[in-house]
Amino acid sequence: MQFSDDISIMRRALELARRGAGSVEPNPCVGAVIVDDNQTLLGEGFHEVYGGPHAEVNALRNAGVAAAGGTIFVTLEPCAHHGKTPPCVAAIIAAGLRRVVVAARDPARHGAGSGVETLRDAGIEVEVGLCADEGESLLAPFTMRMTQNRPFVHAKWAMTLDGKLATHTRSSQWISNERSRQVVHEMRRKMDGILVGIGTALADDPLLTARPAGKRTAVRVVLDPNARLPLSSQLVRTQAQGPVLIFVSEQADATRVEQLRNADVEVLRTAPREDGTGLDLLPVLHELARRQVTNLLVEGGSRVLGAFFDESLIDEVHCFIAPKLAGGERSLTPIGGAGLETIPSQPDLVQPSIEILDGDVYIHGRIRR
């Protein structure tokens, strides 16, 4: 394969990196491409699975001895520390590469710029910042956990054409069609955690699993201040199929908490919000980050999504709009809470994607910061 320029090479590395999503977390997705001076492909690779070889090592193995004197394009600054695998900078130096082009610096504390500096100290030419925006966007979930000590939050909901999450009787199944629900299961297969409030857990009795199962099993999280989740719920009855974590308030009934724990469900007490409406979200997110949850899918309901929105804790939106009408002043809207006082002057989503799924409209994109 012959590339036309450096940008096309880096974009190939970014394309490769995305293949690792859902398999490499809590590590970041990384891709690497090695070329010669004529921009001819010598080898390529990506970080395929957590604990496995990094992208640079896979690309070097693919290139073999031909890598000597070449240039490696990598989406993330090569590591210089010993983790589950040896440092990539040592492999790059040993392979005799002449030049390294990096899209984004490593936001992790163990990085601290040491990968770039180590390579330059070894006499290797290093360029940083090619396709930086795309590289940092790919890295965003990992960066969030490393720098803010919380997961990257994906907010998902399905609503009717008139913006209703459920009818006034709380009927919500099914608003979206089968194809939309398939997309949601594909999304779940890439998540480390899936979160709902107790209202959704009681109304829908969800499993919160990906069907069919993916490469990872997300922890199923319920915000349940008063420990009301029934022992007969699907979440409790299927805890052996995947972890269930329930956050309750410090004042939750001790007997109910003990009953849930006796059913082998993990229950953690945490602080309530200052206004008394639900739980304080940041301690919940910090605990999930401690458990290496990188991508968290928040599926509702209205009160929970509103709380995340009011505290600016939503990072990406996945909205499914069905060509159905529900009506009703008392029907639920997707995002409750206090809300905004005025309409934003510009769109909240940055370059959103819009897809038609057998009649449903799927809008998704990152939140503007």
mmCIF file of C-alpha atoms in Angstrom, residues 19 39 53 138 147 187:
data_model
loop_
_atom_site.group_PDB
_atom_site.id
_atom_site.type_symbol
_atom_site.label_atom_id
_atom_site.label_comp_id
_atom_site.label_asym_id
_atom_site.label_seq_id
_atom_site.Cartn_x
_atom_site.Cartn_y
_atom_site.Cartn_z
ATOM 1 C CA ARG A 19 -10.939 -1.612 16.178
ATOM 2 C CA GLN A 39 5.472 6.258 2.312
ATOM 3 C CA PRO A 53 0.923 -6.262 23.044
ATOM 4 C CA LEU A 138 -10.266 8.893 20.246
ATOM 5 C CA THR A 147 -7.415 13.404 34.519
ATOM 6 C CA MET A 187 -23.196 -0.133 22.194
#
